[in-house]
PDB file of C-alpha atoms in Angstrom:
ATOM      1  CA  UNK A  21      57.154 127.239 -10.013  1.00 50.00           C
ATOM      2  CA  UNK A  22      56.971 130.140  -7.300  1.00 68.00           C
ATOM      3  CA  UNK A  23      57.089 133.563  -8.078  1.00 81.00           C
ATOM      4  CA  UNK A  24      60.726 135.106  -7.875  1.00 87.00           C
ATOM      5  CA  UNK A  25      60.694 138.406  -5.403  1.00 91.00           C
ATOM      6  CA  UNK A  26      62.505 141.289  -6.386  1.00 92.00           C
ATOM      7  CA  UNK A  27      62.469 144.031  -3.696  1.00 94.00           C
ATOM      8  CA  UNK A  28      63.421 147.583  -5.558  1.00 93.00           C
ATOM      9  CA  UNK A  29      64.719 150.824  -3.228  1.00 93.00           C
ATOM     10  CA  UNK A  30      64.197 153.542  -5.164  1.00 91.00           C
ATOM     11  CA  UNK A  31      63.355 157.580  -4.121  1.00 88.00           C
ATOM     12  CA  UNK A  32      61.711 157.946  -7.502  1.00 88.00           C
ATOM     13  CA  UNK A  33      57.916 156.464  -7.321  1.00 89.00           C
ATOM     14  CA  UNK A  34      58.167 157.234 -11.040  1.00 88.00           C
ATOM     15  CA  UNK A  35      60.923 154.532 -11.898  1.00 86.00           C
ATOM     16  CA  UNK A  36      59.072 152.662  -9.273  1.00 89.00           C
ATOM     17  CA  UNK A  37      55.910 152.226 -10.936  1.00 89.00           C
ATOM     18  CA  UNK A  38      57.920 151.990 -14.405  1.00 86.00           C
ATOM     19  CA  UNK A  39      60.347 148.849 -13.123  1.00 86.00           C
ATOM     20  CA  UNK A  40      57.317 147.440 -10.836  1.00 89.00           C
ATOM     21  CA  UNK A  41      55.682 147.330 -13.949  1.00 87.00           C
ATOM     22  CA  UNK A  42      57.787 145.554 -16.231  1.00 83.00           C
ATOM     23  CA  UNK A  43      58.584 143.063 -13.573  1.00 86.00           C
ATOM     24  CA  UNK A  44      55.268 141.946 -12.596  1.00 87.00           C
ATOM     25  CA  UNK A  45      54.589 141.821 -16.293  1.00 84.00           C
ATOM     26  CA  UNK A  46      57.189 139.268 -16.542  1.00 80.00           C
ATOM     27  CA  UNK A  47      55.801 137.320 -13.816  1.00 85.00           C
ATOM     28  CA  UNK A  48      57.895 138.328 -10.746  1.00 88.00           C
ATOM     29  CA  UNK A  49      56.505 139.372  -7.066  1.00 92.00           C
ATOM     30  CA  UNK A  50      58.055 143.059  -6.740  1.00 93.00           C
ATOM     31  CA  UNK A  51      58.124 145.095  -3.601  1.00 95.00           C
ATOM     32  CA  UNK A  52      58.818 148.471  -4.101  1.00 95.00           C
ATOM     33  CA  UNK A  53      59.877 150.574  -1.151  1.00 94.00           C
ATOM     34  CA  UNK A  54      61.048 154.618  -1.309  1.00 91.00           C
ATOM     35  CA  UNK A  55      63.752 154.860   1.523  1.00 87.00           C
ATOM     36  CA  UNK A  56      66.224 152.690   3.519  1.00 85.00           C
ATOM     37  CA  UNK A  57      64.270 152.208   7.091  1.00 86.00           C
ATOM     38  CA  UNK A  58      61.661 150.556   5.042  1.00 89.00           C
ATOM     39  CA  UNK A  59      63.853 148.359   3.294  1.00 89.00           C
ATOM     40  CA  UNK A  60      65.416 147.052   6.112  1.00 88.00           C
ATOM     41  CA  UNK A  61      61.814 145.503   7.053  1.00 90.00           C
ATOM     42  CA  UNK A  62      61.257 144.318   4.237  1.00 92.00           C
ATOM     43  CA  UNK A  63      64.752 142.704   4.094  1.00 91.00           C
ATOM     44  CA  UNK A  64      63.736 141.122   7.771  1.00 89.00           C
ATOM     45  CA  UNK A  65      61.036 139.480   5.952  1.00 87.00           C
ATOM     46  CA  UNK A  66      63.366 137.815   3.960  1.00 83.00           C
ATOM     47  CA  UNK A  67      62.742 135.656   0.698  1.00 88.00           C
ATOM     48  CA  UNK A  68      63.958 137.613  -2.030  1.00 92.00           C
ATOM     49  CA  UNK A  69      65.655 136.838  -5.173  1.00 91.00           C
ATOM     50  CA  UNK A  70      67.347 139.943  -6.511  1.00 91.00           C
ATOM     51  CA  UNK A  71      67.408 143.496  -4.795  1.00 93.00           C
ATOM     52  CA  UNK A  72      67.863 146.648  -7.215  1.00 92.00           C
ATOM     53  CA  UNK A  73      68.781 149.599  -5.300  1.00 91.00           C
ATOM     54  CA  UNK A  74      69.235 153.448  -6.928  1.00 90.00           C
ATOM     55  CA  UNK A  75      72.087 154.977  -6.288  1.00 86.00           C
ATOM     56  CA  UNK A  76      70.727 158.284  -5.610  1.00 71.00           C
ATOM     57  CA  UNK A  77      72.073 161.777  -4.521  1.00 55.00           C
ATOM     58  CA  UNK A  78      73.073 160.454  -1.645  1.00 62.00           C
ATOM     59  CA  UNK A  79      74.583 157.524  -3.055  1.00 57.00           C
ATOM     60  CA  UNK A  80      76.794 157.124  -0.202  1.00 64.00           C
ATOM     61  CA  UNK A  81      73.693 155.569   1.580  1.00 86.00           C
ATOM     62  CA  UNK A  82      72.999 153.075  -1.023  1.00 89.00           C
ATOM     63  CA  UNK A  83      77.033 151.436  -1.124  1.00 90.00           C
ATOM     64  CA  UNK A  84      76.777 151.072   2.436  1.00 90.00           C
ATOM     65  CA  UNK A  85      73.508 149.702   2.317  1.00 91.00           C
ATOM     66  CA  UNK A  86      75.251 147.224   0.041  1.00 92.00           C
ATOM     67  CA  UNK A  87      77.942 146.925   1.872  1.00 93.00           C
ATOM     68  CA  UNK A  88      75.922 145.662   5.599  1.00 93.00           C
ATOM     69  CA  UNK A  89      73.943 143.509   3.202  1.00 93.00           C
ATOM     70  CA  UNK A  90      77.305 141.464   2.057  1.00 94.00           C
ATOM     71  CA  UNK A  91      78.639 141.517   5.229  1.00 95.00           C
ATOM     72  CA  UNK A  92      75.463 139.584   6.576  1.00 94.00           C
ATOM     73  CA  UNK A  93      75.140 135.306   5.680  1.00 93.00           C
ATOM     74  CA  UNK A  94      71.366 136.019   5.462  1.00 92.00           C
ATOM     75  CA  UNK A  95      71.547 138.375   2.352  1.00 93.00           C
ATOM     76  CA  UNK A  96      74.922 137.729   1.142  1.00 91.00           C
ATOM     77  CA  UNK A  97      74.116 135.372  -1.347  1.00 90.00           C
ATOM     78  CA  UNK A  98      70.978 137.433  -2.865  1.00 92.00           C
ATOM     79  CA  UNK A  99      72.243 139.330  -6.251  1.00 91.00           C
ATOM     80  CA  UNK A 100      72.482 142.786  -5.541  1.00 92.00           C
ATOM     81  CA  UNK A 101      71.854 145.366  -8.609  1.00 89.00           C
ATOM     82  CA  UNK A 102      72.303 149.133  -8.321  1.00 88.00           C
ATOM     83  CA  UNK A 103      70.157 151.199 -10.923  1.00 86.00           C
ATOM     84  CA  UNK A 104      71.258 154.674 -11.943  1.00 84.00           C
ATOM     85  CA  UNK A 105      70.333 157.425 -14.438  1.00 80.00           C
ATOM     86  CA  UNK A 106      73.622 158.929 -14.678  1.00 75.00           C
ATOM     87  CA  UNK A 107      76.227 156.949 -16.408  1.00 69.00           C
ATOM     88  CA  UNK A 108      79.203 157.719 -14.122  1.00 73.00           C
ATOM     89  CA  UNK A 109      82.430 155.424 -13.927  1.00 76.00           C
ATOM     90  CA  UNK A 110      82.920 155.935 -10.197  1.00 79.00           C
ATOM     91  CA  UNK A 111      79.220 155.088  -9.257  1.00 76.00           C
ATOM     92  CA  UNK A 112      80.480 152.217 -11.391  1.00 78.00           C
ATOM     93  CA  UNK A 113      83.405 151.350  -9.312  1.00 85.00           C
ATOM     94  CA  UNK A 114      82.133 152.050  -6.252  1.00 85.00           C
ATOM     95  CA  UNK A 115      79.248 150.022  -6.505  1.00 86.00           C
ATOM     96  CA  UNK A 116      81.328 146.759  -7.682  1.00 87.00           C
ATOM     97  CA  UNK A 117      83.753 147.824  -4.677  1.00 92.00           C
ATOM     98  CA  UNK A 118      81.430 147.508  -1.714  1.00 92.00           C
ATOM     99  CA  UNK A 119      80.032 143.742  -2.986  1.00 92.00           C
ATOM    100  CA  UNK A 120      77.188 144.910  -6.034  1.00 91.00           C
ATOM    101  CA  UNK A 121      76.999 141.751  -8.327  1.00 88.00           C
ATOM    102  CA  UNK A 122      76.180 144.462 -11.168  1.00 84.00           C
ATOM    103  CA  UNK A 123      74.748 148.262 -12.304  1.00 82.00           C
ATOM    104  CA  UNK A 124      72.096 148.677 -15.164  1.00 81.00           C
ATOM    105  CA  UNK A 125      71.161 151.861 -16.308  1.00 78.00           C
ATOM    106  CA  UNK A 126      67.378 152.612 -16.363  1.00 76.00           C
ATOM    107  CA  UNK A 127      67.350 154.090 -19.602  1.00 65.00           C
ATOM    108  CA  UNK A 128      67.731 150.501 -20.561  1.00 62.00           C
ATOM    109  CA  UNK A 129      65.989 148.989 -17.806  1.00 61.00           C
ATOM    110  CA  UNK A 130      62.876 151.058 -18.120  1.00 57.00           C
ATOM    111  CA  UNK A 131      62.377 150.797 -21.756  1.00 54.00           C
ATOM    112  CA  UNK A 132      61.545 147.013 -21.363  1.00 48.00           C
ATOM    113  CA  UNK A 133      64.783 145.076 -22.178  1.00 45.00           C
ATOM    114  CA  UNK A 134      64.221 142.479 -19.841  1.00 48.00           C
ATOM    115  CA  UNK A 135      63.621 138.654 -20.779  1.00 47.00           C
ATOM    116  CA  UNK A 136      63.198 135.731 -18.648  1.00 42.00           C
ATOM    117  CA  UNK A 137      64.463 132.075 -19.940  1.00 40.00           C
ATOM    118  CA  UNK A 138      64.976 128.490 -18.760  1.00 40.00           C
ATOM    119  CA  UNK A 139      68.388 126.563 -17.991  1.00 42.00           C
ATOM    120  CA  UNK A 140      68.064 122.902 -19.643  1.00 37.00           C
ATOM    121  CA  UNK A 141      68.573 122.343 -15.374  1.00 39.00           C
ATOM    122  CA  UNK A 142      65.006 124.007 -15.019  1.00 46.00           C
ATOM    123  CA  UNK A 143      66.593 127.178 -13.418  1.00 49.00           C
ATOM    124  CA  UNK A 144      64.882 130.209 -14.501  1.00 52.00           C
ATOM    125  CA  UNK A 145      67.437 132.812 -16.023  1.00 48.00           C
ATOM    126  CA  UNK A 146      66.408 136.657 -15.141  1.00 52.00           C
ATOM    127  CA  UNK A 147      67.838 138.572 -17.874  1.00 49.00           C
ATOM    128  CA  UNK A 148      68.461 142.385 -18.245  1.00 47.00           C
ATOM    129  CA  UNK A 149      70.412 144.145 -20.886  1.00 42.00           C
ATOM    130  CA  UNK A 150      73.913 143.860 -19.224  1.00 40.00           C
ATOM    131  CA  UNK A 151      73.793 140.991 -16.531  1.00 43.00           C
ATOM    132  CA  UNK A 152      71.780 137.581 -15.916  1.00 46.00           C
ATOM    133  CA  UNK A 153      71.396 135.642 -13.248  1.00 47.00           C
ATOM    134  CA  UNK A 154      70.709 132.334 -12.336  1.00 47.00           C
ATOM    135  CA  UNK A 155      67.972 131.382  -9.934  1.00 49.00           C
ATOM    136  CA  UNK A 156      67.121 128.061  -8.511  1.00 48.00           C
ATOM    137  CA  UNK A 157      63.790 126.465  -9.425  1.00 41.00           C
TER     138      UNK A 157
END
């Protein structure tokens, strides 16, 4: 089975480390990155499974960062997470609104709720407390 690559975009290298962590624990390739101009090139790359983006202080970067990426066949299809800190229902419907498949918050994420599983098709399941997703073998 190959690896499944999660990029994260996160201004915290704390929650960084913390969700690199757990991922790579679970098996998963993570590449971390700290602003957007990396991201892109790492997006250019391509080959990811799942992309978890924070919505920080300047969330208004991070929706429209969502937004070109569902707008564009090459990443449209890749499940798109935001992570946030602050429980807040218009982060909430904002996120869903410009194309996010889902939002967990890290004080869920970061304690280690994650869990990985297998479809009777052989597709591996990745699993966090609120949302799963299906990803081909």
């Amino acid at each position: 089975m190959n690896e499944k690559r999660i990029l994260i975009i996160d201004n915290n290298s704390v929650d960084i480390e913390e969700a690199s962590s757990i991922l790579s624990g679970e098996g998963y390739q993570v590449m971390p990155v700290m602003d957007f101009t990396t991201a892109g090139g790492r997006l250019e790359d391509g080959g990811f499974d799942l992309i978890l983006i924070d919505v920080t202080d300047s969330n208004a970067d991070s929706f429209e960062l969502c937004r070109v990426l569902k707008e564009d066949s090459r990443f449209r299809e890749i499940p798109l997470i935001f992570t946030t800190s602050r429980p807040d229902c218009k982060e909430l419907a904002m996120g869903f609104e410009v194309g996010g498949d889902d939002i967990c918050y890290k004080a869920l994420f970061l304690k280690g709720t994650t869990k990985k599983g297998k479809e009777s098709s052989g597709s591996e399941i990745i699993s966090y407390s609120t949302w799963q997703y299906r990803q081909d073998a």
